mmCIF file of C-alpha atoms and ligand atoms in Angstrom:
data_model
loop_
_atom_site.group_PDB
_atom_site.id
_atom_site.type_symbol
_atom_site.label_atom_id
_atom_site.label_comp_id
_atom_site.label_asym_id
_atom_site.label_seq_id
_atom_site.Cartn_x
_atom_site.Cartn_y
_atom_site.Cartn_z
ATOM 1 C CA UNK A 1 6.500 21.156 -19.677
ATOM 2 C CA UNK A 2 5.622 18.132 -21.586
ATOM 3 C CA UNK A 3 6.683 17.709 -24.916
ATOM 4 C CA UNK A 4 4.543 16.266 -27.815
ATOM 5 C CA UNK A 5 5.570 15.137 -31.382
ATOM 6 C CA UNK A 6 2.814 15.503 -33.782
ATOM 7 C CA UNK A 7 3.280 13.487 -36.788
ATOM 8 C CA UNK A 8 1.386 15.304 -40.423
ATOM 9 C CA UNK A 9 0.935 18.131 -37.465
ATOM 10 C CA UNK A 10 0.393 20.510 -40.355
ATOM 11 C CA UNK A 11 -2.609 18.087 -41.838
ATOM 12 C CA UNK A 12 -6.193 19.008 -41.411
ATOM 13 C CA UNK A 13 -6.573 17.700 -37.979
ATOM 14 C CA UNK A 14 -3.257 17.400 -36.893
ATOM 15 C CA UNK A 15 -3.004 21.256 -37.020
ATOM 16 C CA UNK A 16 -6.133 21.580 -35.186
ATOM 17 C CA UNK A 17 -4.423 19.307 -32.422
ATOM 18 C CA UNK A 18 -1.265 21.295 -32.152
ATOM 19 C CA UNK A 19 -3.450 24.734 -30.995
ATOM 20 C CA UNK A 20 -5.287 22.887 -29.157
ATOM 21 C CA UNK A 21 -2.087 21.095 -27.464
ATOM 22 C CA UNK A 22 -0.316 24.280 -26.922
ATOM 23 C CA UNK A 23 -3.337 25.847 -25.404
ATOM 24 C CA UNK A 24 -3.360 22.760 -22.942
ATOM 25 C CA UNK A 25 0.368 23.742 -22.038
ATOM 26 C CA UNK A 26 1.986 21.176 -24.053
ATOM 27 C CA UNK A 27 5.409 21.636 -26.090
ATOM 28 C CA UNK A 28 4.607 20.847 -29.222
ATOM 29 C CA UNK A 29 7.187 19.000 -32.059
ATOM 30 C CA UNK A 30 5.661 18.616 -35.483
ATOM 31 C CA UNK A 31 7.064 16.463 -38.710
ATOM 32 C CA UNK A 32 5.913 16.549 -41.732
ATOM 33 C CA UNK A 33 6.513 15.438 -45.324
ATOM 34 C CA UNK A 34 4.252 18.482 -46.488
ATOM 35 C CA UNK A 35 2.585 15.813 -48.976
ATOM 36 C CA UNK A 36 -0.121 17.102 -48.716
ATOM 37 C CA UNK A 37 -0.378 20.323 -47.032
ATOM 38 C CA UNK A 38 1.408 23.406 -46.899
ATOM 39 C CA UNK A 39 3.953 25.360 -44.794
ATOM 40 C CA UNK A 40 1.778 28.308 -44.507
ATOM 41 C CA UNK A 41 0.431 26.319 -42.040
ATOM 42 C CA UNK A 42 2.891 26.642 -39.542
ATOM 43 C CA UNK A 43 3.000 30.178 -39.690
ATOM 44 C CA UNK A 44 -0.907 30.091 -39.063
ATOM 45 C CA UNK A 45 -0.939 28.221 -35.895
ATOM 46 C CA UNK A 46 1.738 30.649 -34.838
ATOM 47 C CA UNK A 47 -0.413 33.414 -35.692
ATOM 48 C CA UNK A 48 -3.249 31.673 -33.456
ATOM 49 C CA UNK A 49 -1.125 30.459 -30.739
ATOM 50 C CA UNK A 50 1.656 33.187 -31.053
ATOM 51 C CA UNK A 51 3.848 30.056 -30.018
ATOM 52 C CA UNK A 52 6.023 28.579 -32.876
ATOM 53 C CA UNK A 53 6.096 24.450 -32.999
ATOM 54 C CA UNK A 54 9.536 23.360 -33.919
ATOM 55 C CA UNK A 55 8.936 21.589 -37.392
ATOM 56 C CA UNK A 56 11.080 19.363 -38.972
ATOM 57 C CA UNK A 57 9.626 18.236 -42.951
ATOM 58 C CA UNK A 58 10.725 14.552 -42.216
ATOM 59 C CA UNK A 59 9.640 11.192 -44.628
ATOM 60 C CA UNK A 60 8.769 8.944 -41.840
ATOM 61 C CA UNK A 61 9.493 6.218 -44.248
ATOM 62 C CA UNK A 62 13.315 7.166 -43.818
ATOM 63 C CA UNK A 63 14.383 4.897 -40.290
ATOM 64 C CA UNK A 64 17.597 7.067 -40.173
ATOM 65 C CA UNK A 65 15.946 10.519 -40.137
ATOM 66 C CA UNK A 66 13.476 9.316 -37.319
ATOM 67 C CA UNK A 67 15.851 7.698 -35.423
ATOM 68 C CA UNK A 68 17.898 10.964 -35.624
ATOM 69 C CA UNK A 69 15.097 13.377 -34.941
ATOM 70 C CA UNK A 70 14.450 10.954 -31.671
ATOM 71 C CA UNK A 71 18.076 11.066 -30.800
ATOM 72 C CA UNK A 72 18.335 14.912 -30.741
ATOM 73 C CA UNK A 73 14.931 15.842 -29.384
ATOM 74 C CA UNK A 74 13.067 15.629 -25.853
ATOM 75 C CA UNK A 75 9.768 13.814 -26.242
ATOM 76 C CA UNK A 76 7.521 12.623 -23.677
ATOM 77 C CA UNK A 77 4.388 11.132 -26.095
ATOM 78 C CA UNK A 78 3.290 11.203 -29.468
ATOM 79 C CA UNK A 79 0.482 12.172 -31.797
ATOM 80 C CA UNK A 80 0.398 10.095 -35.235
ATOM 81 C CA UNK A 81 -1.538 11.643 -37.857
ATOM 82 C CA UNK A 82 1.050 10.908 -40.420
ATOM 83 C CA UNK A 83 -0.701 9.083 -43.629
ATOM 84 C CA UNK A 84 -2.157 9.265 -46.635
ATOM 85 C CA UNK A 85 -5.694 9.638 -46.393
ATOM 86 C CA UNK A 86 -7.697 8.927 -50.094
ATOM 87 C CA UNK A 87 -9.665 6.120 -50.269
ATOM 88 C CA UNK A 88 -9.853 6.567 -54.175
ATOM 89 C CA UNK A 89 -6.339 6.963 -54.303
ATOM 90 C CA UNK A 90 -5.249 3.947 -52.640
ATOM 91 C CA UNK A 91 -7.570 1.750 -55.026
ATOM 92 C CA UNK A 92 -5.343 2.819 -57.512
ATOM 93 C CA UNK A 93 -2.017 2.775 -55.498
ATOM 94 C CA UNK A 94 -1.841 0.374 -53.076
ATOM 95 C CA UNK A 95 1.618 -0.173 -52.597
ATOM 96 C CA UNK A 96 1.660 3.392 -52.210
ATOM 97 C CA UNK A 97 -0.593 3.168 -48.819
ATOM 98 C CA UNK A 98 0.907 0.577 -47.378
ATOM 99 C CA UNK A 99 4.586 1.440 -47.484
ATOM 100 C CA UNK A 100 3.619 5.010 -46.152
ATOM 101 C CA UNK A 101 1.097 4.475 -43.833
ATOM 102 C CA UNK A 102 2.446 1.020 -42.118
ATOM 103 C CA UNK A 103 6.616 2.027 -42.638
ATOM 104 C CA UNK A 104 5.811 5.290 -41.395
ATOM 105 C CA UNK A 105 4.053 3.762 -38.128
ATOM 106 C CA UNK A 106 6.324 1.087 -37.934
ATOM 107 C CA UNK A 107 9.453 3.488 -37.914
ATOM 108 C CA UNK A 108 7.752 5.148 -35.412
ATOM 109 C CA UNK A 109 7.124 2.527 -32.649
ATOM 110 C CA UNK A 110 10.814 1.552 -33.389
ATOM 111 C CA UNK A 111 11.928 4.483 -32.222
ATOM 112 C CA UNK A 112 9.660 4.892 -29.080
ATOM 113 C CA UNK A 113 10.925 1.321 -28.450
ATOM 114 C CA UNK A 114 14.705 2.475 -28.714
ATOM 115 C CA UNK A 115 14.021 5.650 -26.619
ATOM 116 C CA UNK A 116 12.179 4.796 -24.265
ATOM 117 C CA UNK A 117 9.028 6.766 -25.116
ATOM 118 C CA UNK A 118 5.742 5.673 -23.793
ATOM 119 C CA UNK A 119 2.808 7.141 -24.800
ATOM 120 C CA UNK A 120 1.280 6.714 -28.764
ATOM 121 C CA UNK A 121 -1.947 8.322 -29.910
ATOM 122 C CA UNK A 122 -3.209 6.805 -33.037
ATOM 123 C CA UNK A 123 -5.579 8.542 -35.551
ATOM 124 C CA UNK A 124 -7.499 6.055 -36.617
ATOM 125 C CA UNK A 125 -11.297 5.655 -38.486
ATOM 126 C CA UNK A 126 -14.608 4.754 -38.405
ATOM 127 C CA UNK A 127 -13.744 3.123 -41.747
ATOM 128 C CA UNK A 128 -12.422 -0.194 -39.826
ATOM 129 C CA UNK A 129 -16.067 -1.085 -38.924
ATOM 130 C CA UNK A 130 -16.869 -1.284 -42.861
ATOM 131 C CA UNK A 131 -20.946 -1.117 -42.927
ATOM 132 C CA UNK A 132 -21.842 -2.320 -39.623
ATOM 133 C CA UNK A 133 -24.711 -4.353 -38.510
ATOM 134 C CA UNK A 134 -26.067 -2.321 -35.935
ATOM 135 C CA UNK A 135 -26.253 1.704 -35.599
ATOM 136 C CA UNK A 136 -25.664 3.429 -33.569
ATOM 137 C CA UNK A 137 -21.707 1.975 -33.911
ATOM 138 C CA UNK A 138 -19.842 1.892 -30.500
ATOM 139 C CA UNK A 139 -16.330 -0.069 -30.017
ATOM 140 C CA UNK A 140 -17.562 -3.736 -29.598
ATOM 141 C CA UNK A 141 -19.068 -3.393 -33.170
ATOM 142 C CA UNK A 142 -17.500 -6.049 -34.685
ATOM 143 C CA UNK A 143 -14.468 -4.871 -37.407
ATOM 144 C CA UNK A 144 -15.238 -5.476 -40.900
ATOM 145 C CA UNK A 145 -12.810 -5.580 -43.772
ATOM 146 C CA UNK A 146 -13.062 -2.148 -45.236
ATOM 147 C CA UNK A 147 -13.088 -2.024 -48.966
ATOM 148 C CA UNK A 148 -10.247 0.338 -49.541
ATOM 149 C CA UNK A 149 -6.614 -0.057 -49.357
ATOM 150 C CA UNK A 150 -6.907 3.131 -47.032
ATOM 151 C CA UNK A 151 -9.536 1.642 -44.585
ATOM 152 C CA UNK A 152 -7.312 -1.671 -44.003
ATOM 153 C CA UNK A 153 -4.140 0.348 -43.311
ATOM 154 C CA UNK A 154 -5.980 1.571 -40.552
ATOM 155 C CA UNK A 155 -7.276 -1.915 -39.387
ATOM 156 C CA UNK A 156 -3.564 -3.178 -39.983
ATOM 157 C CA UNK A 157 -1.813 0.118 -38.290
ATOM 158 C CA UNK A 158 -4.369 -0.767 -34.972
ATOM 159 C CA UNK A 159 -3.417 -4.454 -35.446
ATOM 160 C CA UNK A 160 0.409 -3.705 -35.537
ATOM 161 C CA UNK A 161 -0.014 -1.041 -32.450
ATOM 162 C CA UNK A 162 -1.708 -4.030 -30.497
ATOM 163 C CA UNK A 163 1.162 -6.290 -30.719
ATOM 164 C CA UNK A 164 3.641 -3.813 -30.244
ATOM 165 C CA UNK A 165 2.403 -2.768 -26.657
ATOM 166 C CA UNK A 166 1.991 -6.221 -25.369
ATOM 167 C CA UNK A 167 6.039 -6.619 -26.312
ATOM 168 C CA UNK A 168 6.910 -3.777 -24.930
ATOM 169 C CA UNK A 169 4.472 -2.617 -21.957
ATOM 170 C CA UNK A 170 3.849 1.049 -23.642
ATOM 171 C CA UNK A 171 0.037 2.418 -23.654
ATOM 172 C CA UNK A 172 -1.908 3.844 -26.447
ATOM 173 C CA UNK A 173 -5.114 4.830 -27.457
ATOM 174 C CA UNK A 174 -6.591 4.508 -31.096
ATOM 175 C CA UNK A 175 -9.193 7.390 -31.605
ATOM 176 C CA UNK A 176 -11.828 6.416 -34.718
ATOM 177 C CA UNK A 177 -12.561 9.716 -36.307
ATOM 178 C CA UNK A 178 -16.131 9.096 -37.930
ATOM 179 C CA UNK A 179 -16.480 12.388 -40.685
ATOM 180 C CA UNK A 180 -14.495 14.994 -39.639
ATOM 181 C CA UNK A 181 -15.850 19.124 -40.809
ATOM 182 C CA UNK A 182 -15.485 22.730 -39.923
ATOM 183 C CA UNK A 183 -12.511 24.806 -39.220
ATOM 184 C CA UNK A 184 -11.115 27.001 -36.502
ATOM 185 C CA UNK A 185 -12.821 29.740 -35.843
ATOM 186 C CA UNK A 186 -10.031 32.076 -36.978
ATOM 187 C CA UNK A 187 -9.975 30.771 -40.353
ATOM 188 C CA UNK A 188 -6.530 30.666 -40.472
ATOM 189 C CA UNK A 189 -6.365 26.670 -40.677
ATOM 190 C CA UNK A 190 -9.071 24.479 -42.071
ATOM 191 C CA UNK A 191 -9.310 21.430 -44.645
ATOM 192 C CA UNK A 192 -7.349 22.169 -47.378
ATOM 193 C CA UNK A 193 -7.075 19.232 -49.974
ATOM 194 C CA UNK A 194 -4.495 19.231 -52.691
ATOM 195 C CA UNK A 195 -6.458 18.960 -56.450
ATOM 196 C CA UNK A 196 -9.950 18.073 -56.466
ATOM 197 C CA UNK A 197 -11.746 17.090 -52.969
ATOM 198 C CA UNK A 198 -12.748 13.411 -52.444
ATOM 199 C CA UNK A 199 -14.627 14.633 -49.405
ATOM 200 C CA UNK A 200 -17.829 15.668 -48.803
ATOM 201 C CA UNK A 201 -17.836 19.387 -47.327
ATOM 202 C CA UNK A 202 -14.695 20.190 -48.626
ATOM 203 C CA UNK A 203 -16.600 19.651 -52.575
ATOM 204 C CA UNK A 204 -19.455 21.950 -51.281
ATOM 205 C CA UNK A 205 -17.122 24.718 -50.361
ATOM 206 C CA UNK A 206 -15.553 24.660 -53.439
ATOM 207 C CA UNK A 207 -18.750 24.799 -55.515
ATOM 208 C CA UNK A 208 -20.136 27.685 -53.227
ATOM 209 C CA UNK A 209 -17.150 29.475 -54.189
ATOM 210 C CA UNK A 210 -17.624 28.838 -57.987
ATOM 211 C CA UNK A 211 -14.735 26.358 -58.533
ATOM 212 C CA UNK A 212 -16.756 23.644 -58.959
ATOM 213 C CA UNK A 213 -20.501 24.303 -61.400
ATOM 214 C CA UNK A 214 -22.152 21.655 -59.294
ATOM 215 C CA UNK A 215 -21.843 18.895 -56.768
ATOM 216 C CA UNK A 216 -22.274 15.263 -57.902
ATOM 217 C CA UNK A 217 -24.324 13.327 -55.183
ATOM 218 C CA UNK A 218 -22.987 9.875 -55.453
ATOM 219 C CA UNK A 219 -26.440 7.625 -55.086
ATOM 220 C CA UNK A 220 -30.203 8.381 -53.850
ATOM 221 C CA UNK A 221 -31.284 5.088 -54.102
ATOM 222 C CA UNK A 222 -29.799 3.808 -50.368
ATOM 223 C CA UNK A 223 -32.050 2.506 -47.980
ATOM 224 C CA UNK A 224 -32.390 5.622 -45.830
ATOM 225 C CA UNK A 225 -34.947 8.895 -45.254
ATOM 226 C CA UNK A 226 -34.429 10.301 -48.198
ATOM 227 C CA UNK A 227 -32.365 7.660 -50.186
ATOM 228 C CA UNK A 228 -28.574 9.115 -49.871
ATOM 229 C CA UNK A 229 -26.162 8.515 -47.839
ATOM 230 C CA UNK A 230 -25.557 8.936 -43.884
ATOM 231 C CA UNK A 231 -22.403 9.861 -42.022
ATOM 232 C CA UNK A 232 -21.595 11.229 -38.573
ATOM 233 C CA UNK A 233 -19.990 14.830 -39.223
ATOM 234 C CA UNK A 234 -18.168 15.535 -36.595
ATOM 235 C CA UNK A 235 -16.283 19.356 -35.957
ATOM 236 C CA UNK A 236 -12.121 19.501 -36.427
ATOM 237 C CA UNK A 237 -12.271 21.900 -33.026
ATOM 238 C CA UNK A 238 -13.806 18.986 -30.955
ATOM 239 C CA UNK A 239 -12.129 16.531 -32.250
ATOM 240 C CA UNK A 240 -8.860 18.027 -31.316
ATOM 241 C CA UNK A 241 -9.961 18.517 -27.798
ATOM 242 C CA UNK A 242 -10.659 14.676 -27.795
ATOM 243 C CA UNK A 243 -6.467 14.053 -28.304
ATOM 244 C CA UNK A 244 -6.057 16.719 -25.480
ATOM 245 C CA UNK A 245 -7.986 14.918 -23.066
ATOM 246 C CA UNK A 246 -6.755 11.276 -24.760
ATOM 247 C CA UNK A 247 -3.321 12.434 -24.297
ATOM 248 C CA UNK A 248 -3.960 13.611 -20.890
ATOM 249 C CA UNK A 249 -5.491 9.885 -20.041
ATOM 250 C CA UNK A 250 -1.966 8.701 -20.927
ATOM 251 C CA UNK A 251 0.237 10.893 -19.188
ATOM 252 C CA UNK A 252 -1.618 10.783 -16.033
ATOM 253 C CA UNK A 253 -2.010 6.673 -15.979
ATOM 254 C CA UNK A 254 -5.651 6.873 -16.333
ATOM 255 C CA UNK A 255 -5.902 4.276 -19.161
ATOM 256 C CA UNK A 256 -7.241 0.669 -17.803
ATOM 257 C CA UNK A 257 -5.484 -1.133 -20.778
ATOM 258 C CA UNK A 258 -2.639 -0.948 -23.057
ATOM 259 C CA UNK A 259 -4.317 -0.305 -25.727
ATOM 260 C CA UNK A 260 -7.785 1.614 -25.718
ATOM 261 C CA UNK A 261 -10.201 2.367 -28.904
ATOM 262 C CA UNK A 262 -12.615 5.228 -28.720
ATOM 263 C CA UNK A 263 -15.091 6.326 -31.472
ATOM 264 C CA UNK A 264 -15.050 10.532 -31.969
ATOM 265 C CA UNK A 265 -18.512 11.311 -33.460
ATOM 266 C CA UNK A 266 -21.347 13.667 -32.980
ATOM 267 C CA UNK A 267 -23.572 10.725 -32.542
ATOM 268 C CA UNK A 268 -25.906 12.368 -35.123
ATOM 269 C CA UNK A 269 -26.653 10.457 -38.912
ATOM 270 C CA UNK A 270 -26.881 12.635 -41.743
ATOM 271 C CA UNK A 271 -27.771 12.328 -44.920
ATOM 272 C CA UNK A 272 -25.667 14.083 -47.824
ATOM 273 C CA UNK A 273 -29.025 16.451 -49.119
ATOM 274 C CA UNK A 274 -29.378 17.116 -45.472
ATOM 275 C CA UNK A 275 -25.831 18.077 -45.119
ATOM 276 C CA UNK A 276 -26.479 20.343 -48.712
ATOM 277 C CA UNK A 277 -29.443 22.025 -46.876
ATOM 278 C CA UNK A 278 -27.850 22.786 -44.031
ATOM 279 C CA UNK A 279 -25.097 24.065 -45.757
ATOM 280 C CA UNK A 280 -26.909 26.378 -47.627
ATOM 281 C CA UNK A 281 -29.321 27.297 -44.692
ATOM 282 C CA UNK A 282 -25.967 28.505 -42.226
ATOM 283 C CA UNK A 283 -24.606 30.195 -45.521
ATOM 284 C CA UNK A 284 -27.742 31.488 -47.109
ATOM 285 C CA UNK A 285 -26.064 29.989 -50.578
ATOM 286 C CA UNK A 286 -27.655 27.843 -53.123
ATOM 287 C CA UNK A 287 -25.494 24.660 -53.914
ATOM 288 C CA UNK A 288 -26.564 22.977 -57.406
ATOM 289 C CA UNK A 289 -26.233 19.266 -57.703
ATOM 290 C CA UNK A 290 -27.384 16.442 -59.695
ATOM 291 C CA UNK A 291 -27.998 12.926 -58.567
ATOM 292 C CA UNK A 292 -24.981 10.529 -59.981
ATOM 293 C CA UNK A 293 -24.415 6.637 -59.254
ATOM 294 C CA UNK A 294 -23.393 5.373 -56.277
ATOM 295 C CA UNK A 295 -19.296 5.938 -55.725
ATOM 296 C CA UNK A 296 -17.367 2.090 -55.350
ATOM 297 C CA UNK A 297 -16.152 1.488 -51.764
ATOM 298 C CA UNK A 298 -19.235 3.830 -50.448
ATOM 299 C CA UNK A 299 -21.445 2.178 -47.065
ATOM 300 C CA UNK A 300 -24.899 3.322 -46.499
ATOM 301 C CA UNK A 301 -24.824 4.235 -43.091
ATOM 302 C CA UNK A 302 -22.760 5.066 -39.859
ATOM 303 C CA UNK A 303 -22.398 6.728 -37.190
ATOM 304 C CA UNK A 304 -21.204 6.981 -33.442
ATOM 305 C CA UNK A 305 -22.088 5.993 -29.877
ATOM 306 C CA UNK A 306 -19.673 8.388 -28.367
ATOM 307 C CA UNK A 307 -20.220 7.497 -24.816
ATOM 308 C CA UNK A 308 -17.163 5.043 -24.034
ATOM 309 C CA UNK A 309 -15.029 8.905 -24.835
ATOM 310 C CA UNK A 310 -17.415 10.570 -22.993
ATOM 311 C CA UNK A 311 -17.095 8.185 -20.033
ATOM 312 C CA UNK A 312 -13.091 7.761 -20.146
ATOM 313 C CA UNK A 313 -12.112 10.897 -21.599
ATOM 314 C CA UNK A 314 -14.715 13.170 -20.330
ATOM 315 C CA UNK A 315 -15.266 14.480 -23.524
ATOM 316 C CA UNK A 316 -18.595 15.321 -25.945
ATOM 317 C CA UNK A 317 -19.318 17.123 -29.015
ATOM 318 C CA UNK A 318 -20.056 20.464 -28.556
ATOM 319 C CA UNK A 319 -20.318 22.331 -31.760
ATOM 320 C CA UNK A 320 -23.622 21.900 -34.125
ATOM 321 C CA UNK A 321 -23.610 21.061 -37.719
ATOM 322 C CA UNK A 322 -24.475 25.006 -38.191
ATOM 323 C CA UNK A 323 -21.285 26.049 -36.585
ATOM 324 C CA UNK A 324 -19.127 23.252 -38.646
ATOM 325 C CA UNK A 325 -20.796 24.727 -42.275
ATOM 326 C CA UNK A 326 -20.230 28.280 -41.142
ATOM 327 C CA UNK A 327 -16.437 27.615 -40.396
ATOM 328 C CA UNK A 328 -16.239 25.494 -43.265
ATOM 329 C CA UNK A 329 -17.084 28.223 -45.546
ATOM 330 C CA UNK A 330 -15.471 30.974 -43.744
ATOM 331 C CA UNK A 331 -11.961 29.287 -44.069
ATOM 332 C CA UNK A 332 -12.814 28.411 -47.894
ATOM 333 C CA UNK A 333 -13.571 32.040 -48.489
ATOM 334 C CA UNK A 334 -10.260 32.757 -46.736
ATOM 335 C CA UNK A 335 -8.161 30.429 -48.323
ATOM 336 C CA UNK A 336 -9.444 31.816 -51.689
ATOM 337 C CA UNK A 337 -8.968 35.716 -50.828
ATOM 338 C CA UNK A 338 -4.883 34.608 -50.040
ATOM 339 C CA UNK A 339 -5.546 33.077 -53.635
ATOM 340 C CA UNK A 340 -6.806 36.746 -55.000
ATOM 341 C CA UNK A 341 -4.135 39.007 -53.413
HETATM 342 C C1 WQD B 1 -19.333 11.391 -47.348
HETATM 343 C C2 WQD B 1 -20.618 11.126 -48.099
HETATM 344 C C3 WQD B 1 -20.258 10.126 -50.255
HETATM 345 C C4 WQD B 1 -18.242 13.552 -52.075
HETATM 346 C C5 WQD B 1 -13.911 9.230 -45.751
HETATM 347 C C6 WQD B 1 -12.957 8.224 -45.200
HETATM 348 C C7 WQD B 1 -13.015 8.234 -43.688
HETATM 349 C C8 WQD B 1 -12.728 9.630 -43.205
HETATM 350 C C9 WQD B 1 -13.720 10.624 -43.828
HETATM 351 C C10 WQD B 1 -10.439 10.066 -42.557
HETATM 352 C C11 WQD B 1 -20.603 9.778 -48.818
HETATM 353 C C12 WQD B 1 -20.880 11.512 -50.386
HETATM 354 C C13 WQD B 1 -18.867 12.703 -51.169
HETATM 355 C C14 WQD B 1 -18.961 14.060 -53.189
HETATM 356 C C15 WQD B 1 -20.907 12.868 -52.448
HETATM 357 N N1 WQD B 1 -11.388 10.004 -43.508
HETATM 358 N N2 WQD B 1 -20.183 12.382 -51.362
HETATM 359 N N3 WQD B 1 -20.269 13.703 -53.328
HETATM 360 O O1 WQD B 1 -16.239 8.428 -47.639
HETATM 361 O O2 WQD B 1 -17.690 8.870 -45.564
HETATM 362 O O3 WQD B 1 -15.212 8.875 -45.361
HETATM 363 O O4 WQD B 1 -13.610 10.518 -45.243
HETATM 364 O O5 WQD B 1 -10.483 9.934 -41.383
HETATM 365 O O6 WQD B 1 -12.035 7.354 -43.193
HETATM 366 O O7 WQD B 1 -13.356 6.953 -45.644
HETATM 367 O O8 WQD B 1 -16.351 10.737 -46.567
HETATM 368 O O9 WQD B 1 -16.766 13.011 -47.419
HETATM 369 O O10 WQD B 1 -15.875 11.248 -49.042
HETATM 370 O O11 WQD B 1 -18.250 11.121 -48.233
HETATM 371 O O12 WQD B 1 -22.087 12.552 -52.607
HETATM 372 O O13 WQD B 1 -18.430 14.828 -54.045
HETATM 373 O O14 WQD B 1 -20.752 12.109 -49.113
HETATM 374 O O15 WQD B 1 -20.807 9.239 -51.189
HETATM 375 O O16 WQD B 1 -21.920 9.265 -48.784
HETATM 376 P P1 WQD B 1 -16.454 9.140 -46.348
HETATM 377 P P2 WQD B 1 -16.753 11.582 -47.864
#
């Protein structure tokens, strides 16, 4: 039995990962600093699984506590979700970012360095390619600097992973998650922001289930169909079966270089009214909104060419847009009904 720590394994998608790890037959290790989630998470992928991840709420900031979690347990590759994840947020904070997201990663590598640990999965984003040229957006596309603080600790984390496997000989893949959506389909776990959603879907739950009067639309006066936004929306579910099979890659010695960059989209554009319409189409609920300015740090368009994972990890999106704002709303209703009781 292979075991698998899963840093921020109770985040959005890092939960999604772990049920989908210990479904593959994986041992699964989680840490945490619960910043932004919540422990009722853990008990929910039990409930799913009916197999409890050990979970240990660790800063990974803290070199001591890492190296002591890697001293004490057994682990043969690792998962790094770990990060804070606003792109508002790190306008304002920057320091903030980039001690958390680049410490934590660096403590991390440290310690596969010390114990001899191999294999690093890196959740990255489609935010490194800022607006690209050229659409679709595969893994040649050249990087641009992305706006946010956020963005370039993703473009520095890949960066710092690069030169840390050609010291040390150690393989990893950096997946670029272009928007992820949905939930599982037991609404136990799903996206569950702290305060006021900077995402998308997460805002259109919320104002389907009255917290919010109405959604602001930030811009309809991009160069596209019907002058809003697009993104690539891609479902939680497949994009944890994309670190199974990434992970897998590893472990078996499939990978052809050290380190290997695949883009995890549906390979599909939308734009933010058609995302509203098909919302309220797989819902059958009206979602008000009004037209506001364009948000700073926003691109006009992206979205994937998905066929390098395809290819090398023999993976594809398989669930629609439908399925995504059904889940989506199913785990909001959910998560509000726990609220009521
Ligand atoms: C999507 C579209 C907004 C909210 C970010 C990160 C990216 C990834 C996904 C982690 C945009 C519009 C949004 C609202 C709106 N995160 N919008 N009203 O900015 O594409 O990507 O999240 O992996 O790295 O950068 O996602 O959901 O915030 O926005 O009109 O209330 O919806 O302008 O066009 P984004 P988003």
């Amino acid at each position: 039995m292979k075991n698998i720590l899963v840093t921020g394994g109770l985040g959005y998608i890092g939960a999604h990962t772990v049920v989908a790890l210990q479904q593959a037959g994986y041992e699964v290790v989680i840490v945490d600093d619960l910043s932004n989630t919540h422990i009722s998470v853990l008990d929910n992928i039990t409930k799913i699984t009916n197999i409890k991840p050990e979970f240990y709420p660790i800063d990974l900031k803290n070199l001591e506590v890492v190296d002591q979690l890697f001293k004490d347990t057994k682990i043969d590759g690792i998962i790094h979700f770990a990060a804070y994840k606003a792109v508002g947020e790190s306008v304002e904070k920057p320091l903030m970012y980039y001690r958390n997201n680049l410490l934590g990663l660096i403590n991390i590598l440290e310690a596969m360095g010390k114990y001899n640990i191999d294999y690093f999965i890196f959740s990255s984003s489609c935010t490194v390619y800022g607006q690209a040229d050229e659409m679709p957006i595969n893994e040649q596309t050249p990087l641009k600097r992305a706006e946010a603080p956020y963005g370039k600790t993703k473009a520095m984390g890949e960066e710092i992973i690069s030169d840390f496997v050609s010291a040390t000989d150690k393989k990893s893949i950096a997946l670029r998650y272009f928007n992820p959506v949905g939930a599982h389909k037991s609404s136990l776990i799903g996206e569950m922001p702290n305060g006021i959603p900077n995402n998308l879907i997460p805002y259109i739950t919320q104002t389907a289930a009255g917290i919010h009067k109405t959604l602001k639309v930030f811009g309809n006066d991009y160069d596209t169909r019907d002058g809003t936004a697009i993104r690539d929306y891609i479902d939680v579910n497949d994009l944890a079966d994309a670190h199974v099979k990434a992970l897998n890659r590893l472990l078996n010695k499939e990978n052809k270089n050290n380190l290997e960059f695949f883009n995890l989209g549906s390979g599909i554009g939308s734009t933010v009214l058609e995302i509203i319409q098909s919302f309220e189409k797989a819902n059958n609920i009206k979602i008000p909104y009004e037209i506001r300015n364009r948000r700073a740090g926003d691109i006009q368009e992206a979205y994937a060419n998905y066929s390098s994972a395809e290819r090398e990890l023999n993976w594809k999106p398989v669930t629609n847009l439908e399925t995504s704002m059904k889940t989506a709303w199913e785990f909001e209703q959910s998560v509000n009904n726990i609220l009521r009781k």
